[in-house]
Tab-separated table of C-alpha atoms and ligand atoms in Angstrom:
chain	number	residue	atom	x	y	z
J	815	MET	CA	70.157	199.211	73.568
J	816	ARG	CA	67.652	199.533	70.747
J	817	PRO	CA	64.054	200.527	71.613
J	818	SER	CA	61.409	197.871	72.232
J	819	PRO	CA	59.254	197.077	69.181
J	820	ILE	CA	56.224	196.798	71.526
J	821	THR	CA	53.785	199.718	71.690
J	822	PRO	CA	50.929	200.012	74.234
J	823	THR	CA	47.680	201.011	72.500
J	824	ILE	CA	46.570	202.888	75.653
J	825	ASP	CA	48.051	205.543	77.936
J	826	LEU	CA	49.512	203.728	80.963
J	827	ASP	CA	49.598	206.831	83.180
J	828	ALA	CA	46.435	208.901	82.621
J	829	PRO	CA	43.699	208.799	85.316
J	830	GLY	CA	40.858	206.301	84.855
J	831	VAL	CA	40.487	202.711	83.673
J	832	ARG	CA	41.570	201.701	80.146
J	833	HIS	CA	41.598	198.371	78.324
J	834	GLY	CA	43.938	197.905	75.353
J	835	HIS	CA	46.865	195.884	74.085
J	836	LEU	CA	50.605	195.670	73.992
J	837	ARG	CA	51.112	195.504	70.217
J	838	LEU	CA	54.122	193.543	68.969
J	839	PRO	CA	54.632	193.566	65.189
J	840	TYR	CA	54.871	189.965	63.947
J	841	SER	CA	55.131	189.309	60.225
J	842	HIS	CA	54.201	185.737	59.300
J	843	ASP	CA	52.673	183.621	56.545
J	844	ALA	CA	49.059	184.347	57.494
J	845	SER	CA	49.533	188.097	58.068
J	846	ALA	CA	52.380	190.019	56.397
J	847	TRP	CA	51.928	193.102	58.556
J	848	GLY	CA	50.384	191.331	61.561
J	849	SER	CA	50.861	191.780	65.295
J	850	VAL	CA	50.792	189.822	68.532
J	851	MET	CA	48.201	191.688	70.647
J	852	ILE	CA	48.635	191.146	74.401
J	853	PRO	CA	45.621	192.407	76.407
J	854	ILE	CA	46.400	194.956	79.123
J	855	THR	CA	44.231	196.911	81.560
J	856	VAL	CA	45.434	199.919	83.535
J	857	ALA	CA	43.563	201.625	86.377
J	858	CYS	CA	45.010	204.899	87.711
J	859	GLY	CA	43.464	206.416	90.839
J	860	GLY	CA	44.864	208.927	93.319
J	861	SER	CA	48.375	208.845	94.687
J	862	GLY	CA	49.687	205.451	95.763
J	863	PRO	CA	51.926	202.607	94.656
J	864	THR	CA	51.854	200.752	91.328
J	865	ALA	CA	51.005	197.031	91.271
J	866	LEU	CA	51.918	194.989	88.178
J	867	LEU	CA	49.792	191.807	88.069
J	868	THR	CA	50.550	189.079	85.536
J	869	GLY	CA	49.246	185.648	84.573
J	870	GLY	CA	49.854	183.418	81.581
J	871	ASN	CA	53.649	183.605	81.803
J	872	HIS	CA	53.151	179.904	81.008
J	873	GLY	CA	50.176	179.381	78.715
J	874	ASP	CA	48.675	176.261	80.348
J	875	GLU	CA	48.183	177.677	83.864
J	876	TYR	CA	44.728	179.112	84.500
J	877	GLU	CA	44.087	180.446	88.030
J	878	GLY	CA	45.993	183.695	87.402
J	879	PRO	CA	44.485	184.455	83.985
J	880	ILE	CA	40.961	183.780	85.316
J	881	ALA	CA	41.384	185.912	88.458
J	882	LEU	CA	43.074	188.748	86.543
J	883	THR	CA	40.552	188.770	83.681
J	884	LYS	CA	37.798	189.145	86.281
J	885	LEU	CA	39.738	191.828	88.180
J	886	ALA	CA	40.295	193.802	84.964
J	887	TYR	CA	36.553	193.726	84.291
J	888	ASP	CA	35.777	194.835	87.870
J	889	LEU	CA	38.364	197.645	88.122
J	890	GLU	CA	35.872	200.238	86.893
J	891	SER	CA	33.791	199.678	90.053
J	892	LEU	CA	36.745	199.734	92.505
J	893	ASP	CA	38.237	202.734	94.283
J	894	ILE	CA	41.961	202.612	93.473
J	895	ALA	CA	44.683	204.527	95.350
J	896	GLY	CA	47.683	204.363	93.017
J	897	ARG	CA	47.842	202.300	89.842
J	898	VAL	CA	47.059	198.700	88.866
J	899	ILE	CA	48.466	197.223	85.640
J	900	VAL	CA	46.867	193.882	84.699
J	901	VAL	CA	48.294	191.545	82.036
J	902	PRO	CA	46.422	188.208	82.337
J	903	PHE	CA	48.055	186.563	79.279
J	904	MET	CA	51.721	187.532	79.416
J	905	ASN	CA	52.843	184.913	76.871
J	906	HIS	CA	49.725	185.506	74.779
J	907	PRO	CA	50.606	183.116	71.924
J	908	GLY	CA	51.142	180.315	74.472
J	909	CYS	CA	47.875	181.160	76.257
J	910	ARG	CA	45.925	181.019	72.984
J	911	ALA	CA	47.426	177.602	72.236
J	912	GLY	CA	47.035	176.354	75.843
J	913	THR	CA	50.732	175.474	75.913
J	914	ARG	CA	53.549	176.257	78.338
J	915	THR	CA	55.747	177.695	75.592
J	916	SER	CA	54.946	179.917	72.610
J	917	PRO	CA	53.831	178.112	69.430
J	918	ILE	CA	55.591	180.872	67.449
J	919	ASP	CA	59.151	180.234	68.600
J	920	ARG	CA	58.753	177.568	71.366
J	921	GLY	CA	59.956	180.270	73.744
J	922	ASN	CA	59.533	179.556	77.471
J	923	LEU	CA	58.941	183.154	78.616
J	924	ASN	CA	60.021	182.362	82.172
J	925	ARG	CA	63.446	181.168	80.991
J	926	LEU	CA	64.149	184.080	78.593
J	927	PHE	CA	64.437	187.079	80.940
J	928	PRO	CA	65.721	189.763	80.787
J	929	GLY	CA	64.904	189.314	77.077
J	930	ARG	CA	66.087	191.118	73.941
J	931	PRO	CA	64.437	193.863	71.857
J	932	ASP	CA	65.887	192.266	68.687
J	933	GLY	CA	65.308	188.626	69.703
J	934	SER	CA	62.472	186.156	69.167
J	935	VAL	CA	58.826	187.127	69.791
J	936	THR	CA	59.074	185.677	73.320
J	937	GLU	CA	62.351	187.496	74.019
J	938	LYS	CA	60.768	190.767	72.865
J	939	ILE	CA	57.907	190.296	75.355
J	940	ALA	CA	60.405	189.631	78.165
J	941	ASP	CA	62.420	192.734	77.240
J	942	PHE	CA	59.332	194.984	77.315
J	943	PHE	CA	58.487	193.846	80.842
J	944	THR	CA	62.108	194.212	81.995
J	945	ARG	CA	62.685	197.723	80.646
J	946	HIS	CA	59.220	199.321	80.484
J	947	LEU	CA	56.723	197.764	82.917
J	948	VAL	CA	58.645	196.373	85.905
J	949	PRO	CA	60.670	199.593	86.497
J	950	THR	CA	57.402	201.546	86.965
J	951	ALA	CA	56.034	199.098	89.581
J	952	ASP	CA	56.440	198.867	93.363
J	953	LEU	CA	54.695	195.503	93.797
J	954	VAL	CA	54.806	192.672	91.235
J	955	LEU	CA	52.609	189.553	91.421
J	956	ASP	CA	53.196	186.799	88.844
J	957	PHE	CA	50.674	183.962	88.969
J	958	HIS	CA	51.800	180.412	88.214
J	959	SER	CA	50.316	176.952	88.571
J	960	GLY	CA	51.606	173.543	87.587
J	961	GLY	CA	50.425	173.515	83.997
J	962	ARG	CA	49.706	170.257	82.229
J	963	THR	CA	52.573	168.304	83.790
J	964	LEU	CA	52.637	169.267	87.499
J	965	ASP	CA	50.147	169.601	90.346
J	966	PHE	CA	50.875	171.691	93.466
J	967	LEU	CA	49.478	172.283	96.904
J	968	PRO	CA	48.158	175.848	96.547
J	969	PHE	CA	50.854	178.260	97.754
J	970	ALA	CA	52.206	181.776	97.436
J	971	ALA	CA	55.981	182.003	97.297
J	972	SER	CA	58.956	184.261	97.777
J	973	HIS	CA	62.701	183.670	97.564
J	974	ALA	CA	65.737	184.074	99.786
J	975	LEU	CA	67.332	187.404	98.758
J	976	ASP	CA	70.657	189.098	99.510
J	977	ASP	CA	68.872	192.284	100.634
J	978	ALA	CA	67.209	191.529	104.008
J	979	GLU	CA	64.885	194.550	103.792
J	980	GLN	CA	63.631	193.501	100.346
J	981	GLU	CA	63.253	189.882	101.466
J	982	ALA	CA	61.128	191.056	104.432
J	983	ARG	CA	58.885	193.059	102.061
J	984	CYS	CA	58.456	190.042	99.765
J	985	THR	CA	57.748	187.708	102.699
J	986	ALA	CA	55.135	190.091	104.112
J	987	ALA	CA	53.406	190.285	100.717
J	988	MET	CA	53.524	186.477	100.346
J	989	ARG	CA	51.851	186.113	103.767
J	990	ALA	CA	49.250	188.761	102.885
J	991	PHE	CA	48.182	186.705	99.846
J	992	ARG	CA	46.769	184.141	102.343
J	993	ALA	CA	47.061	181.076	100.148
J	994	PRO	CA	46.674	177.902	102.224
J	995	TYR	CA	50.489	177.517	102.137
J	996	ALA	CA	53.406	179.980	101.810
J	997	VAL	CA	56.736	178.625	100.577
J	998	ARG	CA	60.223	180.058	100.707
J	999	LEU	CA	60.853	178.681	97.247
J	1000	ARG	CA	64.030	177.028	95.984
J	1001	GLU	CA	63.990	177.088	92.170
J	1002	ILE	CA	64.959	173.971	90.227
J	1003	ASP	CA	66.083	176.057	87.186
J	1004	PRO	CA	66.431	179.776	88.077
J	1005	LEU	CA	68.307	180.996	84.971
J	1006	GLY	CA	66.270	183.475	82.918
J	1007	MET	CA	63.293	183.702	85.269
J	1008	TYR	CA	61.060	186.789	85.467
J	1009	ASP	CA	61.298	186.433	89.270
J	1010	THR	CA	65.058	187.004	89.234
J	1011	THR	CA	64.795	190.062	86.966
J	1012	VAL	CA	62.041	191.646	89.081
J	1013	GLU	CA	63.898	190.963	92.334
J	1014	ALA	CA	67.141	192.388	90.883
J	1015	LEU	CA	65.250	195.645	90.269
J	1016	GLY	CA	64.476	195.834	94.010
J	1017	LYS	CA	60.745	195.259	93.681
J	1018	THR	CA	58.415	193.547	96.137
J	1019	PHE	CA	57.711	190.268	94.339
J	1020	VAL	CA	55.257	187.441	94.982
J	1021	THR	CA	54.666	184.387	92.841
J	1022	THR	CA	52.323	181.422	93.286
J	1023	GLU	CA	51.762	177.783	92.444
J	1024	LEU	CA	47.996	177.148	92.688
J	1025	ARG	CA	47.283	173.521	91.691
J	1026	GLY	CA	47.817	172.504	88.019
J	1027	GLY	CA	47.144	169.674	85.611
J	1028	GLY	CA	46.319	172.121	82.832
J	1029	THR	CA	43.070	173.375	84.367
J	1030	ALA	CA	41.712	175.294	87.368
J	1031	SER	CA	39.306	174.236	90.118
J	1032	ALA	CA	36.614	176.282	91.864
J	1033	ALA	CA	38.734	176.262	95.040
J	1034	SER	CA	41.988	177.255	93.310
J	1035	VAL	CA	40.320	180.166	91.505
J	1036	ARG	CA	38.857	181.369	94.816
J	1037	ILE	CA	42.377	181.315	96.316
J	1038	ALA	CA	43.705	183.344	93.363
J	1039	GLU	CA	40.944	185.952	93.549
J	1040	ARG	CA	41.194	186.371	97.310
J	1041	GLY	CA	45.002	186.518	97.102
J	1042	VAL	CA	45.261	189.300	94.556
J	1043	ARG	CA	42.646	191.333	96.410
J	1044	ASN	CA	44.501	190.807	99.716
J	1045	LEU	CA	47.769	191.971	98.134
J	1046	LEU	CA	46.144	195.160	96.847
J	1047	VAL	CA	44.699	195.798	100.321
J	1048	GLN	CA	48.082	195.210	101.950
J	1049	ALA	CA	49.701	197.645	99.487
J	1050	GLY	CA	47.097	200.329	100.332
J	1051	ILE	CA	45.737	200.320	96.765
J	1052	LEU	CA	42.338	198.913	97.790
J	1053	GLU	CA	40.498	199.576	101.038
J	1054	GLY	CA	39.300	196.677	103.160
J	1055	GLU	CA	40.466	193.840	105.365
J	1056	ILE	CA	42.840	190.992	104.503
J	1057	GLU	CA	40.680	187.864	104.359
J	1058	GLY	CA	41.408	184.192	105.001
J	1059	GLU	CA	43.404	182.146	107.491
J	1060	PRO	CA	47.169	182.726	107.808
J	1061	SER	CA	49.197	180.480	105.492
J	1062	LEU	CA	51.052	177.416	106.720
J	1063	MET	CA	54.729	178.326	106.255
J	1064	LEU	CA	57.041	175.918	104.400
J	1065	ASP	CA	60.729	175.990	103.540
J	1066	MET	CA	62.803	174.189	100.891
J	1067	PRO	CA	66.214	173.889	102.567
J	1068	SER	CA	68.141	171.933	99.898
J	1069	ASP	CA	68.023	170.291	96.473
J	1070	ALA	CA	66.996	167.090	98.299
J	1071	CYS	CA	63.472	168.597	98.066
J	1072	PHE	CA	63.306	167.515	94.400
J	1073	VAL	CA	62.727	163.857	93.482
J	1074	LEU	CA	63.646	163.224	89.840
J	1075	ALA	CA	62.675	160.194	87.759
J	1076	GLU	CA	65.519	157.762	87.115
J	1077	ALA	CA	63.466	155.480	84.858
J	1078	GLU	CA	60.693	155.796	82.311
J	1079	GLY	CA	57.279	154.230	82.596
J	1080	MET	CA	54.075	154.424	84.609
J	1081	VAL	CA	54.310	156.349	87.876
J	1082	GLU	CA	52.697	155.270	91.145
J	1083	LEU	CA	52.863	157.999	93.794
J	1084	THR	CA	52.564	156.522	97.302
J	1085	ARG	CA	51.649	159.887	98.894
J	1086	ASP	CA	49.146	162.549	97.875
J	1087	LEU	CA	49.664	166.305	98.001
J	1088	GLY	CA	49.795	167.588	101.578
J	1089	GLU	CA	50.628	164.201	103.116
J	1090	PRO	CA	53.704	163.846	105.333
J	1091	VAL	CA	56.770	161.980	104.043
J	1092	ARG	CA	59.813	160.641	105.905
J	1093	ALA	CA	63.431	160.705	104.685
J	1094	GLY	CA	64.328	157.427	103.005
J	1095	GLU	CA	60.814	156.099	102.491
J	1096	THR	CA	59.492	155.203	99.048
J	1097	ILE	CA	57.301	158.004	97.689
J	1098	ALA	CA	57.022	156.815	94.089
J	1099	ARG	CA	57.464	153.662	92.025
J	1100	ILE	CA	58.001	153.602	88.288
J	1101	HIS	CA	56.665	150.494	86.536
J	1102	THR	CA	57.911	149.446	83.120
J	1103	LEU	CA	55.365	148.977	80.329
J	1104	GLN	CA	57.652	146.549	78.487
J	1105	ARG	CA	56.938	143.355	80.440
J	1106	THR	CA	55.442	141.923	83.616
J	1107	GLY	CA	57.371	140.215	86.385
J	1108	VAL	CA	59.819	143.116	86.796
J	1109	ALA	CA	60.247	144.986	90.081
J	1110	PRO	CA	59.343	148.706	89.865
J	1111	VAL	CA	62.046	151.344	90.343
J	1112	ALA	CA	61.497	152.845	93.808
J	1113	HIS	CA	62.149	156.563	94.398
J	1114	HIS	CA	62.769	157.817	97.934
J	1115	ALA	CA	62.185	161.025	99.871
J	1116	GLY	CA	65.422	162.900	100.536
J	1117	LEU	CA	64.161	164.537	103.738
J	1118	ASP	CA	61.239	164.721	106.171
J	1119	GLY	CA	58.434	167.048	105.079
J	1120	ILE	CA	55.173	167.136	103.167
J	1121	LEU	CA	54.484	166.518	99.495
J	1122	VAL	CA	53.921	169.929	97.832
J	1123	ALA	CA	54.109	168.990	94.145
J	1124	ARG	CA	53.832	165.912	91.947
J	1125	HIS	CA	54.157	164.976	88.294
J	1126	PHE	CA	50.618	165.076	86.943
J	1127	PRO	CA	50.375	162.731	83.913
J	1128	GLY	CA	50.528	158.997	84.552
J	1129	LEU	CA	53.582	158.383	82.353
J	1130	VAL	CA	57.064	159.725	83.102
J	1131	GLN	CA	60.388	160.024	81.314
J	1132	THR	CA	63.826	159.811	82.937
J	1133	GLY	CA	64.658	163.261	84.319
J	1134	ASP	CA	61.064	164.365	84.953
J	1135	CYS	CA	60.359	165.991	88.295
J	1136	LEU	CA	58.318	163.304	90.098
J	1137	ALA	CA	57.719	165.052	93.400
J	1138	VAL	CA	58.694	168.054	95.510
J	1139	ILE	CA	58.947	167.974	99.312
J	1140	ALA	CA	58.868	171.048	101.560
J	1141	VAL	CA	59.469	171.338	105.274
J	1142	PRO	CA	57.175	173.054	107.802
J	1143	ALA	CA	58.848	176.261	108.982
J	1144	GLU	CA	58.577	178.564	111.989
J	1145	GLY	CA	55.945	181.309	112.034
V	804	CA	CA1	54.608	177.980	85.741
């Protein structure tokens, strides 16, 4: 395969803390010989594992980018055993625009893995992570939140994997994050996800969903900051104690967890995040804006559980994800 067009402007292996960019040549109307410049910080201490920490995979999710920007600034003052690579704005064009996808090519980075070195700008970013950053890491944390269109209960997540030993490592790291909830996540659309690529390379992988709505709260940022620090402690990269209460464990046993809109209009959720729901009960009604005197379209829970995600804006289209239900699990 051809080499990646992306060049780091700093040494990723030399001892010490360095701040630089991943430079991706991008020729466009406003800059013939221009570049996309993705900020990166690397801290190399003594011997130990490598942690690759990313935010901004989707450009309208803020807890990860805030926590990682602050961590990058603080790394100078921390005693690191091993190496920490911090990329707070993975899809940098999307982060600058505050949009889920890239304004350059409308690329959804988390649907374009493993990427291509000769593809679109977004595919080139994916390819650089797949072939140059992820293979050097032991532990990978990718921060997500709901973005402009979803809101989540704050949780860390891992996936069911074929390799039981790897799944145990990922589960232990997810628990160490100490978000209020920990979810064994079923993906609604797994094709092309960073998660899948990282897990296929055998890495310990943790992702999150930490609220949403296109902003961050004081509480959700605190969860993100505590979580990344806890993960680095658990990996032996930072000294200290894991802080916070153990997470409430949740499972997503089937596709019945997802409630999809079968009408367009104004959505009325009948449960808030964290509230219990029963199989068969109405959890959302969609009201038409076209006329009065029409019954709303009721949407029902497919199983018993608690509401862990909801559509955020007040208007929905047919096919939108209205709600996600997860089920309390053992341990
Ligand atoms: Ca996301």
